Short mmCIF file of C-alpha atoms in Angstrom, two decimals:
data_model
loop_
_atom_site.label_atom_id
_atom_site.label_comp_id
_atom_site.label_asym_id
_atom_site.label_seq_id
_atom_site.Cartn_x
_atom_site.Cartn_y
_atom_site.Cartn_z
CA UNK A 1 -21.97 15.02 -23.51
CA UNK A 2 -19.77 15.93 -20.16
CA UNK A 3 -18.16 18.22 -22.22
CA UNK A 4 -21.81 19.86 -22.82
CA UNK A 5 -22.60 18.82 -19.10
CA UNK A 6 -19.47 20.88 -17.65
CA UNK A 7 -20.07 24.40 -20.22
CA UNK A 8 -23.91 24.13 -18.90
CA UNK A 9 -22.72 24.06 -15.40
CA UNK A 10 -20.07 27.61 -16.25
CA UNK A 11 -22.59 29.20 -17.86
CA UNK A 12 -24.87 28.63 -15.26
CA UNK A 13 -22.71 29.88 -12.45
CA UNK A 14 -21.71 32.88 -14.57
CA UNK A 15 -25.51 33.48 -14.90
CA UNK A 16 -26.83 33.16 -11.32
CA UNK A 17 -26.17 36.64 -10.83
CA UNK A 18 -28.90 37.87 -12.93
CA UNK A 19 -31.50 35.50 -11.07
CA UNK A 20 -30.07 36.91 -7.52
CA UNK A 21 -32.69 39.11 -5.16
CA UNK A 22 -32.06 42.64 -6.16
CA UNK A 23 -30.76 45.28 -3.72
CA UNK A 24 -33.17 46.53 -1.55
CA UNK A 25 -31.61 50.01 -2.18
CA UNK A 26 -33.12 51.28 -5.54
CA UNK A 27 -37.24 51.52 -4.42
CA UNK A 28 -38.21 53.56 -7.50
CA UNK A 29 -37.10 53.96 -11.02
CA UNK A 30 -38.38 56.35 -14.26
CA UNK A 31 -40.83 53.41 -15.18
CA UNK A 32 -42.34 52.83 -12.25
CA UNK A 33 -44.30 55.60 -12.03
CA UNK A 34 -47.74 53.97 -13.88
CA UNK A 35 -48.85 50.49 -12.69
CA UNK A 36 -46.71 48.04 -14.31
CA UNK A 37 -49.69 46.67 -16.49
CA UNK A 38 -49.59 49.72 -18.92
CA UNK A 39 -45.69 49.69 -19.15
CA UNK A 40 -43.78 49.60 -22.09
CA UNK A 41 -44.01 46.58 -23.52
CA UNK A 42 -47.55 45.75 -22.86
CA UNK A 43 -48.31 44.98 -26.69
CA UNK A 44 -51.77 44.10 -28.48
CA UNK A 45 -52.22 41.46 -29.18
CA UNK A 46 -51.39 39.88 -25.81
CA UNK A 47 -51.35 42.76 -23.51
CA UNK A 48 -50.06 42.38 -19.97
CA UNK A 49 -49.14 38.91 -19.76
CA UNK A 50 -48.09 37.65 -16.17
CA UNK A 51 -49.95 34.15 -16.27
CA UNK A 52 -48.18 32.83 -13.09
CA UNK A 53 -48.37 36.03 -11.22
CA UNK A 54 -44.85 36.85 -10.71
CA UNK A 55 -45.17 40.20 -10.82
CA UNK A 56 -47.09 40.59 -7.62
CA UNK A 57 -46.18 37.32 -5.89
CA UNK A 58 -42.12 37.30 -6.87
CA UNK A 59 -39.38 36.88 -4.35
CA UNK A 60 -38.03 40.54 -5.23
CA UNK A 61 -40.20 42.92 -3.22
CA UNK A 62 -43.17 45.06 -4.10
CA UNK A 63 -44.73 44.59 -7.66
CA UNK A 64 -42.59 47.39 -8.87
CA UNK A 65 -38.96 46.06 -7.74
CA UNK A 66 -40.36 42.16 -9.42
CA UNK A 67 -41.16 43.76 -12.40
CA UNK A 68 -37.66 45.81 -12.41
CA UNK A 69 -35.97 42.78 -12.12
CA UNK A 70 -38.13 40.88 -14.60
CA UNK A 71 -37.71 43.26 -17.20
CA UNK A 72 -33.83 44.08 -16.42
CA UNK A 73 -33.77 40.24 -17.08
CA UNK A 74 -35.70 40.42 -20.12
CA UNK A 75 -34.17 43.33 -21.70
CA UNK A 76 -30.62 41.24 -21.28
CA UNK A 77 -31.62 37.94 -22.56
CA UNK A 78 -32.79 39.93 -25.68
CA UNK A 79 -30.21 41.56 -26.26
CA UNK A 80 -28.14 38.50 -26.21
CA UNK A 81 -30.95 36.39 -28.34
CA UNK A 82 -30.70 39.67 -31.00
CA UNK A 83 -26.86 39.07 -30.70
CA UNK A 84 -26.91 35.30 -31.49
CA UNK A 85 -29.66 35.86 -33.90
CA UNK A 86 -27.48 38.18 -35.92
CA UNK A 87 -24.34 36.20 -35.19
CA UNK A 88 -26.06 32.73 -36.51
CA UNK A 89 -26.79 34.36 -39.74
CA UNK A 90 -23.49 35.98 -40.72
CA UNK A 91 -21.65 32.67 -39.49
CA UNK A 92 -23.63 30.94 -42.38
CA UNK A 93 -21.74 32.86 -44.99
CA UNK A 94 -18.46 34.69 -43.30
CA UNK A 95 -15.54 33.67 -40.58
CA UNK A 96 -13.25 35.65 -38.67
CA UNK A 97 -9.64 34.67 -40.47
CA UNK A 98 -6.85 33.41 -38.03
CA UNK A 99 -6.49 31.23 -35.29
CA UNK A 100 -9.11 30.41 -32.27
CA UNK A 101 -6.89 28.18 -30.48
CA UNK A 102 -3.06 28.24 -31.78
CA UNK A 103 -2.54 25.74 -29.46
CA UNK A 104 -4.70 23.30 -30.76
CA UNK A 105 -4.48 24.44 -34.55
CA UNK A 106 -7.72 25.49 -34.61
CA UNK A 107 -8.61 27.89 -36.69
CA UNK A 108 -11.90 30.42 -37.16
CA UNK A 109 -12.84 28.41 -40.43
CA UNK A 110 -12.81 24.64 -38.62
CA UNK A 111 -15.86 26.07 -36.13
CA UNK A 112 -19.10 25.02 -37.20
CA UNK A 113 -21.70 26.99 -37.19
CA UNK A 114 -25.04 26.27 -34.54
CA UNK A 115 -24.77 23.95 -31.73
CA UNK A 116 -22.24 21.90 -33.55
CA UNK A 117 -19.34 24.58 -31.95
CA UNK A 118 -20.03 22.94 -28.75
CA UNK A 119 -18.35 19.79 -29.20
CA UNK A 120 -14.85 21.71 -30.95
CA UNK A 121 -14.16 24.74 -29.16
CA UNK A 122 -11.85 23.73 -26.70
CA UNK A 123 -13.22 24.07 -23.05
CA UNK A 124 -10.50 26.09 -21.86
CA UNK A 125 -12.55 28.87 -24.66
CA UNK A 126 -15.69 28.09 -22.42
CA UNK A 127 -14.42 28.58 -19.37
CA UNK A 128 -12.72 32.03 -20.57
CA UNK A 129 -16.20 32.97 -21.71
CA UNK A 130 -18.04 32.29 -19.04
CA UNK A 131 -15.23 34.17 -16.96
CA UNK A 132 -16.04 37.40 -18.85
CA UNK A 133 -19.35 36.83 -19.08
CA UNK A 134 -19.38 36.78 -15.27
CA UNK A 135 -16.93 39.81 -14.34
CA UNK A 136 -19.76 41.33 -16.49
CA UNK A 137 -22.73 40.72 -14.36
CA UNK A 138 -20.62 41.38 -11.23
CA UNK A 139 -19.18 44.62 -12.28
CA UNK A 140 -21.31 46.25 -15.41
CA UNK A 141 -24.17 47.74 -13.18
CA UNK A 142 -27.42 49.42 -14.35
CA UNK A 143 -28.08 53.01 -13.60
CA UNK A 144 -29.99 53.82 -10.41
CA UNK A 145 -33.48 55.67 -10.83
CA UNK A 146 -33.22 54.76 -14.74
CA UNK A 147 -35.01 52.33 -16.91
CA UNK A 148 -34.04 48.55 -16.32
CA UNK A 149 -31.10 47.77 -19.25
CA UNK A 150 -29.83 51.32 -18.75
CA UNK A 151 -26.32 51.46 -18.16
CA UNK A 152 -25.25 54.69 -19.32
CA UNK A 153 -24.15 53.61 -22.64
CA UNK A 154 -26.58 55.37 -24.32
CA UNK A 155 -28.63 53.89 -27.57
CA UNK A 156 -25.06 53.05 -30.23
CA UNK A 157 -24.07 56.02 -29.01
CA UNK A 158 -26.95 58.80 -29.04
CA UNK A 159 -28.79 59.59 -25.96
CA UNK A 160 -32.32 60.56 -25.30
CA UNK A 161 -34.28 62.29 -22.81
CA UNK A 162 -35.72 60.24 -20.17
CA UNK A 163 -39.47 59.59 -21.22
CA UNK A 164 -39.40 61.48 -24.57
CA UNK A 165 -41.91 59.79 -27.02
CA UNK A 166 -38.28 58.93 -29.06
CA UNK A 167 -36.61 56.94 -26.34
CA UNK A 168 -40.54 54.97 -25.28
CA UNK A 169 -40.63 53.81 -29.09
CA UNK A 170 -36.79 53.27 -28.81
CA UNK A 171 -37.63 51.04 -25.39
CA UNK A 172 -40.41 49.24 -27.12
CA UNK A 173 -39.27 48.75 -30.22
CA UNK A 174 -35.63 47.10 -28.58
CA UNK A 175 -38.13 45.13 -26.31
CA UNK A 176 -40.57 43.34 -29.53
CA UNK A 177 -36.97 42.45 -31.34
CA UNK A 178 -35.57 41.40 -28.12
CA UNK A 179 -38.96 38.65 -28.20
CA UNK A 180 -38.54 38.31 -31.28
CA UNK A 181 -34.96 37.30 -31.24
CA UNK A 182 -35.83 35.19 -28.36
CA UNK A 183 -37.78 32.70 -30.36
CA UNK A 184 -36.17 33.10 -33.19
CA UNK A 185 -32.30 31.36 -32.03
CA UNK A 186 -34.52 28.88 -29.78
CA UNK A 187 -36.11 27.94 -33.09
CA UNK A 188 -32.78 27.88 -35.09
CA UNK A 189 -31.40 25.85 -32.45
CA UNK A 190 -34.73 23.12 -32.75
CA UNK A 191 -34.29 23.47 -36.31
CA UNK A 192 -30.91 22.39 -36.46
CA UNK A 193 -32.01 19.12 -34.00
CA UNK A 194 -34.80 18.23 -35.87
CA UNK A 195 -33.66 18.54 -39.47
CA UNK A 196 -29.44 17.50 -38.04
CA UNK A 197 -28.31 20.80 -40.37
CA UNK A 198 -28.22 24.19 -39.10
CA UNK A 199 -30.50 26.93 -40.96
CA UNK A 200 -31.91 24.15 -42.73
CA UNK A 201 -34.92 26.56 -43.78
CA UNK A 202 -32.99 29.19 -45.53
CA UNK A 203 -32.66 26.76 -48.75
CA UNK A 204 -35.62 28.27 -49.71
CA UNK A 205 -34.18 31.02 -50.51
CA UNK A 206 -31.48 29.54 -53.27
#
């Protein structure tokens, strides 16, 4: 448990960033052109879907620069839930061959998958994630003027007009995974506490 009690506490320093007031600087982006209750990812059946009323009462600015930050926060955390999504499923089956920590003989193989990884990786493997994953959110900026998640990367390598009906379904398509995935490693994760084995569901399958 103070093992679990000290990686909480990296990850959430690393993290603060995202949750930090925005720069006043950027007062207008490509989406904020149409009131932000018909942006993209305002999906039937729910529709907009601001129940506490962040979007006009946030601690960002004007209901445009809340919802830029809500969404640039959004966009991230589903990326990262598609990530672990993915990355739960393959550890089921595969491992990376070699050595996590040489110094500890640990190897790829001895890492369980789900939440059991928490109590072996070493916390010296924490802290250097949580290092990275900070230099990240202090240097790794979006693009001014562009869509929140934008950071020039492009979409696995292909870019798209700004606003084409390609890049919208692109935007909304990344955003319903990105929910999606969400839910989905939250419920993996209750899964594995309820039922004390990870992907406990999947023996359905064979």
């Amino acid at each position: 448990m103070a093992r679990f009690s000290t990686l909480l506490a990296f990850c959430l320093a690393a993290g603060a960033s995202a949750f930090s007031p925005a720069s006043q600087g950027v007062q207008t982006t490509s989406l904020s052109a149409k009131p932000v209750n018909q942006e993209i990812g305002v999906q039937a059946p729910v529709g907009f879907f601001d129940p506490l009323g962040l979007i006009k009462s946030g601690p960002y600015g004007s209901p445009e620069e809340n919802f830029r930050h809500y969404r640039s926060v959004e966009v991230k955390h589903g990326r990262i839930a598609m990530a672990a999504t993915l990355g739960m499923l393959v550890q089921q089956t595969s491992r990376f061959e070699g050595y996590l920590s040489p110094s500890a003989n640990l190897k790829f193989s001895d890492v369980p998958n789900g939440l059991g990884a928490l109590d072996v990786v070493p916390l010296e493997g924490w802290v250097q994630m949580a290092v990275v994953i900070g230099l990240h959110e202090i240097f790794v900026k979006e693009r001014e003027g562009r869509a929140p998640g934008d950071f020039g990367t492009g979409y696995f390598g292909f870019t798209m007009d700004d606003q084409s009906s390609k890049q919208i379904r692109a935007l909304s398509v990344e955003i319903s995974n990105g929910r999606l995935a969400m839910l989905g490693i939250l419920g993996m994760f209750a899964s594995e506490i309820v039922n004390g084995e990870v992907l406990a569901e999947t023996k359905i399958f064979g």
